[in-house]
mmCIF file of C-alpha atoms and ligand atoms in Angstrom:
data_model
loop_
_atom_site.group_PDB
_atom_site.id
_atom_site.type_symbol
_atom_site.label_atom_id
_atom_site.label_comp_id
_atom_site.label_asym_id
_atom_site.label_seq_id
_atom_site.Cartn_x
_atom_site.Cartn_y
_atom_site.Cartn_z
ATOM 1 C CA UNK Y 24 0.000 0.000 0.000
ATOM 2 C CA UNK Y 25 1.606 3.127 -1.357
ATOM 3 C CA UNK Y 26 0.860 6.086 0.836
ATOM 4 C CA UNK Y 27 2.920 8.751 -1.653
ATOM 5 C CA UNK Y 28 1.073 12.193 -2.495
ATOM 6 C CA UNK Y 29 2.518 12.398 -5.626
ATOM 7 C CA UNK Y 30 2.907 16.291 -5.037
ATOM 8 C CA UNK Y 31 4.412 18.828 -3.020
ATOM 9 C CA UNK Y 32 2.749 22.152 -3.125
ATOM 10 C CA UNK Y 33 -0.499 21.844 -1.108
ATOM 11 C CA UNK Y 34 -3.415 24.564 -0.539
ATOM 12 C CA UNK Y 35 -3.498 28.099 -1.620
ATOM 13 C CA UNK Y 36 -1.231 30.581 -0.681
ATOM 14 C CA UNK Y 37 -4.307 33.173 -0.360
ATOM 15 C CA UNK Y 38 -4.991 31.379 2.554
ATOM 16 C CA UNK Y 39 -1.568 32.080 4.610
ATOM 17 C CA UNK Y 40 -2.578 32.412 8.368
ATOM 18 C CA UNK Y 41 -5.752 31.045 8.065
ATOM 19 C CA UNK Y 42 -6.438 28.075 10.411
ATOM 20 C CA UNK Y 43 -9.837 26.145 11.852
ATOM 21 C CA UNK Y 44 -11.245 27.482 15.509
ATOM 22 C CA UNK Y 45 -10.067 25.615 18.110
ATOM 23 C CA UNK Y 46 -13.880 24.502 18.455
ATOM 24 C CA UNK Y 47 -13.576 23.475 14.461
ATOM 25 C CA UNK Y 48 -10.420 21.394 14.949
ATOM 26 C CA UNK Y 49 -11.797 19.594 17.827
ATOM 27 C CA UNK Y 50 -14.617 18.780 16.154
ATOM 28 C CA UNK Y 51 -13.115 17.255 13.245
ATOM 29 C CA UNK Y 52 -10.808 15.614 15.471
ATOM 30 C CA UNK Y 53 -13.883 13.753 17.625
ATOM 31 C CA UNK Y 54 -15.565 12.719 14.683
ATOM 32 C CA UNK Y 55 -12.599 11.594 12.760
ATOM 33 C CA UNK Y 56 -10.298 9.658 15.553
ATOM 34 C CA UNK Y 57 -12.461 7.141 17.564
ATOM 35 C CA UNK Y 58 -9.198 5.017 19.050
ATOM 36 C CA UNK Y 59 -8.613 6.536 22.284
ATOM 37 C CA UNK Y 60 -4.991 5.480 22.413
ATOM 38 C CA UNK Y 61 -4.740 7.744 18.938
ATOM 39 C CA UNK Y 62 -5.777 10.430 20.306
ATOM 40 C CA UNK Y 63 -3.639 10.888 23.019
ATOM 41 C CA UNK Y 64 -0.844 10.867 20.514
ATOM 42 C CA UNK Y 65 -2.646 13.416 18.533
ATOM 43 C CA UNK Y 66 -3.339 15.303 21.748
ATOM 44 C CA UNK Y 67 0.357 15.111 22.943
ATOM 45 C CA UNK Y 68 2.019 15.544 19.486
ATOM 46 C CA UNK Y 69 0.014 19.160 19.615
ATOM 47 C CA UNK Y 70 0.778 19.778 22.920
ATOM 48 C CA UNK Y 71 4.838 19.975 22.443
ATOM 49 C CA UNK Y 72 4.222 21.727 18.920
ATOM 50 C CA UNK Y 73 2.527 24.587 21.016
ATOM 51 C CA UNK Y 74 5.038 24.158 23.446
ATOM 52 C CA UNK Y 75 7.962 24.515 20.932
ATOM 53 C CA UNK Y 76 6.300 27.140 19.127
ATOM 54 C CA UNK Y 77 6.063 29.441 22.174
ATOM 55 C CA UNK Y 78 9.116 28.851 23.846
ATOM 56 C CA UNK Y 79 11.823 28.419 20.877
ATOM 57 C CA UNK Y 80 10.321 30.517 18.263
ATOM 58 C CA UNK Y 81 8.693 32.640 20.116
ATOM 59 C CA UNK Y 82 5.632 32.852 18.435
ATOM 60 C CA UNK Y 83 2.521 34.880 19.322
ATOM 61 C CA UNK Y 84 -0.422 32.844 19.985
ATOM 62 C CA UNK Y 85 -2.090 33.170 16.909
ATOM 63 C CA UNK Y 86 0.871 31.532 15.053
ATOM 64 C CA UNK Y 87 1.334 29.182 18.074
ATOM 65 C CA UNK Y 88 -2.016 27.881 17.264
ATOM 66 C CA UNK Y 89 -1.204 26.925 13.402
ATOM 67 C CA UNK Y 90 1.643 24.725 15.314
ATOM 68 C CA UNK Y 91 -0.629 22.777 17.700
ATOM 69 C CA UNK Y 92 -3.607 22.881 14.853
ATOM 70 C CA UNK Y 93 -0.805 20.954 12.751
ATOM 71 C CA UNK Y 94 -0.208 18.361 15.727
ATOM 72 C CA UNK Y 95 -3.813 17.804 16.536
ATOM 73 C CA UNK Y 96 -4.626 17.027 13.384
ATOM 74 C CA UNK Y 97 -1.368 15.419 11.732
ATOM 75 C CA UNK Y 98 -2.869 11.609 12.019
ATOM 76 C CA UNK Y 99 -6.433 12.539 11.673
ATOM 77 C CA UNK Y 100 -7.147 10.153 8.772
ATOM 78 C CA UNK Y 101 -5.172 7.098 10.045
ATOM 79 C CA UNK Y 102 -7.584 5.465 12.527
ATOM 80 C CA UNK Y 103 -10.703 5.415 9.704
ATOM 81 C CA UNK Y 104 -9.194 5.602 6.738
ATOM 82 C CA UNK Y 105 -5.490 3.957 6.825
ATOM 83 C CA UNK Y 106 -5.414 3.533 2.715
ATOM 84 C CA UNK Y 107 -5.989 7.075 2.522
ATOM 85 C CA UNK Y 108 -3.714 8.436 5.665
ATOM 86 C CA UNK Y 109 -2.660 12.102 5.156
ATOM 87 C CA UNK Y 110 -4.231 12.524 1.519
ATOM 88 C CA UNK Y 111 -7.671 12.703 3.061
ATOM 89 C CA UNK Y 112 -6.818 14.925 6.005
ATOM 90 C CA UNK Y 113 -4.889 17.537 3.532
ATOM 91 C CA UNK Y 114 -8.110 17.474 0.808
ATOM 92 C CA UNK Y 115 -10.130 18.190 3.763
ATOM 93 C CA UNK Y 116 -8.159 20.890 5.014
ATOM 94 C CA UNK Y 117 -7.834 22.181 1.574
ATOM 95 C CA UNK Y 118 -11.237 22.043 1.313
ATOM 96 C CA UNK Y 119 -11.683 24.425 4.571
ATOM 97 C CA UNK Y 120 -9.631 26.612 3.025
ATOM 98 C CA UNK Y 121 -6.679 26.165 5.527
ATOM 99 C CA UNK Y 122 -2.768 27.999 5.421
ATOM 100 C CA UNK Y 123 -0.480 25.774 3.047
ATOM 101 C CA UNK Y 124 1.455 26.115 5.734
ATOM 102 C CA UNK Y 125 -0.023 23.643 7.898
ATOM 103 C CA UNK Y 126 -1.037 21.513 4.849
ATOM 104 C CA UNK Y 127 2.762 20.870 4.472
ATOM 105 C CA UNK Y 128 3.398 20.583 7.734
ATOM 106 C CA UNK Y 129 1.376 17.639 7.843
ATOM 107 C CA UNK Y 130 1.865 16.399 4.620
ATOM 108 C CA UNK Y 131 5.813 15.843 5.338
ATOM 109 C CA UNK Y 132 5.401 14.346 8.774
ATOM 110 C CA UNK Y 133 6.383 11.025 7.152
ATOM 111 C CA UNK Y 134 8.533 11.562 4.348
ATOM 112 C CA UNK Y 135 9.839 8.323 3.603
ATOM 113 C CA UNK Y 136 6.067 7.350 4.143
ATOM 114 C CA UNK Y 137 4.309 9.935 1.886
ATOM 115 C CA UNK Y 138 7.242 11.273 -0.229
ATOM 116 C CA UNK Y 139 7.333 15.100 1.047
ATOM 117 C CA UNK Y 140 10.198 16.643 2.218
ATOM 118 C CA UNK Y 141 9.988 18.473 5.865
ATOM 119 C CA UNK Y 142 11.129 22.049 4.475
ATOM 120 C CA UNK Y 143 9.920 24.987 7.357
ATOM 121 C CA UNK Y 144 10.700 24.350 10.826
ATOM 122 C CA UNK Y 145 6.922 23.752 11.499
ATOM 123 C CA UNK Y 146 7.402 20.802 9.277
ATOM 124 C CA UNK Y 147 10.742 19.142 10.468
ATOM 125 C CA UNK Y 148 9.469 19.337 14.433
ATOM 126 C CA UNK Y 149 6.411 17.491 13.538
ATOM 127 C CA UNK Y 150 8.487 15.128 12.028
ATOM 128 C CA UNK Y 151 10.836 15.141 14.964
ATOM 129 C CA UNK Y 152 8.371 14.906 17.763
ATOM 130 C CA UNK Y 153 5.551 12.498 15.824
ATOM 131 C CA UNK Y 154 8.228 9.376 16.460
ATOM 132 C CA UNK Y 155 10.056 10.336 19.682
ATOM 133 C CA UNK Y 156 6.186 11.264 21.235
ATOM 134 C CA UNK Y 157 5.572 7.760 20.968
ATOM 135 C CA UNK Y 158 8.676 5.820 21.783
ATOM 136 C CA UNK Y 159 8.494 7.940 25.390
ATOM 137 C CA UNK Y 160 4.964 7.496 25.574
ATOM 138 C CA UNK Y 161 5.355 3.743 25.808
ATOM 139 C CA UNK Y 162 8.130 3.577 28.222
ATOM 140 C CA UNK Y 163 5.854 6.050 30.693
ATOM 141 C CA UNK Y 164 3.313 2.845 30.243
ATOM 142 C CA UNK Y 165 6.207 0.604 31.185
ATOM 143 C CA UNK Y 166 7.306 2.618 34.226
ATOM 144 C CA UNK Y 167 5.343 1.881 37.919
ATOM 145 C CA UNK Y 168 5.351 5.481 38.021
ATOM 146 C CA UNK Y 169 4.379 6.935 34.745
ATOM 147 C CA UNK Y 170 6.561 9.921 33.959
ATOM 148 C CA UNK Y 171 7.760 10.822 37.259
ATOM 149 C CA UNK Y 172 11.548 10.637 37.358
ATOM 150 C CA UNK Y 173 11.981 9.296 34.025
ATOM 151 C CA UNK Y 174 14.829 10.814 32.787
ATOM 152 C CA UNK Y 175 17.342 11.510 29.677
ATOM 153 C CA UNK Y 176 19.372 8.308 30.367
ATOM 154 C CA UNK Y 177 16.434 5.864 30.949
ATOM 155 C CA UNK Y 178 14.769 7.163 27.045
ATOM 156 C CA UNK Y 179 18.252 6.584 25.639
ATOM 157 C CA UNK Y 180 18.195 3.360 27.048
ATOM 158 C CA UNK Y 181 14.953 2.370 25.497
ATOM 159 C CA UNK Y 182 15.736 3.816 22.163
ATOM 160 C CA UNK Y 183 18.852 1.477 21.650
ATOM 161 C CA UNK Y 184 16.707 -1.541 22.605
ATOM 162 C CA UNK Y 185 15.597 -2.599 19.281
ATOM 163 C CA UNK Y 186 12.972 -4.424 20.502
ATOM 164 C CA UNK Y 187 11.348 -1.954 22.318
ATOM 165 C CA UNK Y 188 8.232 -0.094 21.052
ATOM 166 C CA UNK Y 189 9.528 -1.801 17.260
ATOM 167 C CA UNK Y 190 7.183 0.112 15.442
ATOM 168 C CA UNK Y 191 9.412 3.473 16.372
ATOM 169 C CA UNK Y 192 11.196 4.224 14.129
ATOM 170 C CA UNK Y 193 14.879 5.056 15.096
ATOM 171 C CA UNK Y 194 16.131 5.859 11.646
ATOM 172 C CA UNK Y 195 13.137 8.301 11.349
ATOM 173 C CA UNK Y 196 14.361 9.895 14.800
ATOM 174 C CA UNK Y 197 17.669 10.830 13.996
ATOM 175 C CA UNK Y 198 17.216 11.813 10.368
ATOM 176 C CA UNK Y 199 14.192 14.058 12.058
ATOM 177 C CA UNK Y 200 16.825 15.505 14.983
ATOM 178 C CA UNK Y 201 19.017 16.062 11.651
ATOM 179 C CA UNK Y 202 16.969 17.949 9.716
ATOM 180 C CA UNK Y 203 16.236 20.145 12.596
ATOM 181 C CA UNK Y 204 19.056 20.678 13.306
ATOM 182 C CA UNK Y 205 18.769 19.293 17.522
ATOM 183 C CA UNK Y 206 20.256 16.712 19.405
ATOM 184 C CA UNK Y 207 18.093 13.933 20.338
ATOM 185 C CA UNK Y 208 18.665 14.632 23.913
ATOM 186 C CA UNK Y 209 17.866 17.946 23.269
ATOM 187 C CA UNK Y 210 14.531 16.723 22.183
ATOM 188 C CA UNK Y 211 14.235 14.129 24.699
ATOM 189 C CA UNK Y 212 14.623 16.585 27.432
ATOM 190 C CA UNK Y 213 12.058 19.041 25.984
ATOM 191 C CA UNK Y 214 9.168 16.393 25.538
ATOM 192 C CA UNK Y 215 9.564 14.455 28.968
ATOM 193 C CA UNK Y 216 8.251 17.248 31.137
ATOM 194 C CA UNK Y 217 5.682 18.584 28.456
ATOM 195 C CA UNK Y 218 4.400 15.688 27.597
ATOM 196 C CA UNK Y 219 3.384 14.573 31.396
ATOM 197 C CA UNK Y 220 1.496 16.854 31.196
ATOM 198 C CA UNK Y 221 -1.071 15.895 28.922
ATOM 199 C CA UNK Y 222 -2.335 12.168 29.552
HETATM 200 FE FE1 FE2 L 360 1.652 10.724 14.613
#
């Protein structure tokens, strides 16, 4: 099953800045993304994009927004409609006449998966965080104690064991940390105490 998009310019650039209401994202996002476990992801990816957004670009709210918008709805289209994951989110979005921006955004979360290249720093930390999210997510589930006390050391642990959380994908980690231009512990040490915070 190819997932490719078989193009890279997405939306209309007379839309720059425009984004759903928070009450139109969430919307989408409850009817669209039934599995619970999905959402959290969703919830959590969006969660550190705002967080980034605010404290490293130092964006104002409006444009801090576009970042989580981007997060909450990056895997919108995966839990219904697998065969058609991020083509069906971006048509939609196109449709609502949302910022390219956040089209590409989510269109190059996956590049080896749907053939885009992260290019703006709005793409390249979704990339970055969409993998890691998940790979520290699973070790909180592992832990008697969730998040508390996990630290740098323990998630670099986990990462090298191969067999843990296999579906992560490490090569999509560092080539993500690559392309923007951060550490992995860098980013490990931003999401731990961001992402405990939304569960
Ligand atoms: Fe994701």
């Amino acid at each position: 099953m190819s997932l490719l998009l078989n193009r890279t310019s997405f939306g209309n650039l007379s839309n720059k800045g425009n984004a759903l209401s928070h009450v139109e994202a969430e919307k989408l996002f409850e009817e669209w993304v039934l599995n619970p476990r999905l959402k959290l992801h969703m919830k959590q990816v969006a969660h550190l994009m705002k967080c980034w957004s605010k404290e490293k670009e130092n964006l104002n709210q409006e444009d801090q927004w576009r970042w989580e918008m981007a997060g909450l709805l990056h895997d919108a289209d995966w839990d219904q409609w697998p065969q058609l994951h991020c083509k069906k989110i971006i048509e939609e979005l196109e449709q609502r006449n949302v910022d390219p921006e956040i089209l590409h955004a989510i269109a190059s979360h996956g590049p080896a998966h749907f053939g885009v290249e992260p290019e703006t720093k709005m793409d390249k930390m979704l990339y970055a965080f969409d993998e890691l999210s998940g790979l520290i997510h699973a070790y909180s589930l592992m832990r008697p104690n969730g998040y508390e006390g996990m630290d740098l050391k323990g998630v670099k642990k986990r990462l090298k064991e191969k067999g843990f959380a296999a579906n992560v994908s490490r090569e999509d980690i560092s080539d993500a940390c690559n392309r923007a231009a951060i550490t992995t512990e860098e980013l490990i040490a931003f999401i731990i105490p961001r992402q405990s915070q939304v569960n």
